[in-house]
Amino acid sequence: MTTLIAPDVIRARFCAALSAMYRAEVPLYADLLAIVAQVNARAAGAAEPRLAVERHGAIRLGTPAELAMMARAFAVMGMEPVGYYDLSPAGVPVHSTAFRPVTEAALAANPFRVFCSLLRPELIDDAALRAEVAAILSQRAIFSDTALHLIAQAEADGGLTAGDADGFVAALLETFRWHRDARVDAATYHRLASAHRLIADIVAFKGPHINHLTPRTVNIDAAQGAMRARGIPAKAEIEGPPRRAVPILLRQTSFTALTEPVRFVGAHDTAPGEHTARFGEIEQRGAALTPKGRALYDRLLAQARSGDRTAPYSDRLTRAFAAFPDDLPTLVREGLIFVRDGLPITYEDFLPVSAAGIFQSNLAGEAQASYAEASSQAAFEAALGRAVLDPFALYAAMADG
Ligand code: OOG
Ligand code: NI
């Protein structure tokens, strides 16, 4: 009898391999990890075992077929699509889900998740460019034959043996690797980029290079300060709720994406191109909000963002969130957070406004116009080949009564 490896173990191996690859490819990310480790070591609660491993990464896919296969690859690692995020109101032509472990045991074993976006070509106005994008993407294969074979084998056998799990991790890692050689010439790249820089990032390359990884910190304000002190170009604002006594949801910051050399098809080595995509991020997580709490969060965030523009954003945010209770008994009594045994349940998902802010800060100079097209969870799920899970239902199942 052959022994199959637990999906949690395959996910942990994949996360470790991805982290090692990204640290080698993006040395500034290794610096960021060192800063976060220092900040966490100084903070109370540093003994927490899950702190050292990355919490998430992100990729951007071009076609429904790529998304459907990626969902099968993540399933081998015990990761399911949770939530639907429409980024088009923020002027980003993608919609997304998060592939993540969904049970408490799986989250505790290894919390790694991937924010995964799919291009919405219907948001490209120019019909000729839209056709060109479809033609370019129809010609690319982002998974190796070995990866495809092992995904099918895992599905047929209900898992992978130790040796095959290692083969799977190594093969899938190639899909996430950066490629300096673009698949298009410089003129095509610039045509894509002038429609939207993100379209060039998704379409012009051999695969969906991992565009960032994100360790967890217990003090994001200190980590942001430490980044600045080291001269790392930190994003202007921390995304999400303000600093609070009882942290809620998710706060995030990042260093802005690096401009890196690329080689376009037919280009001479004397005229290198460049592309800006890869960055590093930090996150701090707090309590998962109930639908009632989330509605309050969304309302107060909108208030802060639309408020008096002459005041600094952080002041507007603090002022708006004065209306969000900040002590555990009130949060529980008013039904704003999910709790079990008196403790908040940690938020394990993402926030669409924050995600848009992370995208935008890495698209320097990109206009912020929003797309008028309606969101399309049904189209996303058709591409995915299944429905996404409802995050609120997952938290409700973990909570008391
Ligand atoms: C994903 C941005 C969203 C987050 O942490 O909210 C994200 C991307 O840039 O592809 O990762
Ligand atoms: Ni992120």
Tab-separated table of N, CA and C in Angstrom, residues 30 91 122 165 182 193 202 259 272 291 309 332 358 367:
chain	number	residue	atom	x	y	z
A	30	ALA	N	13.634	39.645	0.939
A	30	ALA	CA	14.370	39.013	2.043
A	30	ALA	C	14.628	40.043	3.148
A	91	GLY	N	-11.106	50.569	-10.913
A	91	GLY	CA	-10.350	50.779	-12.140
A	91	GLY	C	-9.315	49.705	-12.425
A	122	GLU	N	-13.504	41.774	-21.353
A	122	GLU	CA	-14.628	42.603	-21.803
A	122	GLU	C	-14.465	44.061	-21.370
A	165	ALA	N	4.598	14.219	-4.424
A	165	ALA	CA	4.309	15.546	-3.865
A	165	ALA	C	5.492	16.487	-4.122
A	182	ALA	N	9.949	38.296	-22.361
A	182	ALA	CA	8.524	38.471	-22.630
A	182	ALA	C	8.122	37.596	-23.822
A	193	ALA	N	0.127	47.897	-22.385
A	193	ALA	CA	0.312	48.718	-21.180
A	193	ALA	C	-0.462	50.022	-21.269
A	202	ILE	N	-0.330	40.820	-17.223
A	202	ILE	CA	-1.000	39.520	-17.332
A	202	ILE	C	-0.709	38.847	-18.677
A	259	THR	N	11.139	48.167	-10.577
A	259	THR	CA	11.244	48.189	-12.031
A	259	THR	C	12.399	47.269	-12.416
A	272	PRO	N	17.440	47.223	-23.521
A	272	PRO	CA	16.595	46.407	-22.647
A	272	PRO	C	15.285	47.115	-22.314
A	291	PRO	N	-21.852	39.975	9.212
A	291	PRO	CA	-22.400	40.851	8.159
A	291	PRO	C	-22.762	42.237	8.704
A	309	ARG	N	-10.938	66.333	2.035
A	309	ARG	CA	-9.653	65.942	1.455
A	309	ARG	C	-8.460	66.759	1.955
A	332	VAL	N	-19.025	42.151	21.065
A	332	VAL	CA	-19.763	40.890	21.166
A	332	VAL	C	-21.252	41.161	21.375
A	358	ILE	N	-3.727	48.149	-2.931
A	358	ILE	CA	-2.452	47.454	-3.141
A	358	ILE	C	-2.135	47.401	-4.642
A	367	ALA	N	-4.251	55.809	-14.262
A	367	ALA	CA	-5.462	56.544	-13.931
A	367	ALA	C	-6.390	55.656	-13.096
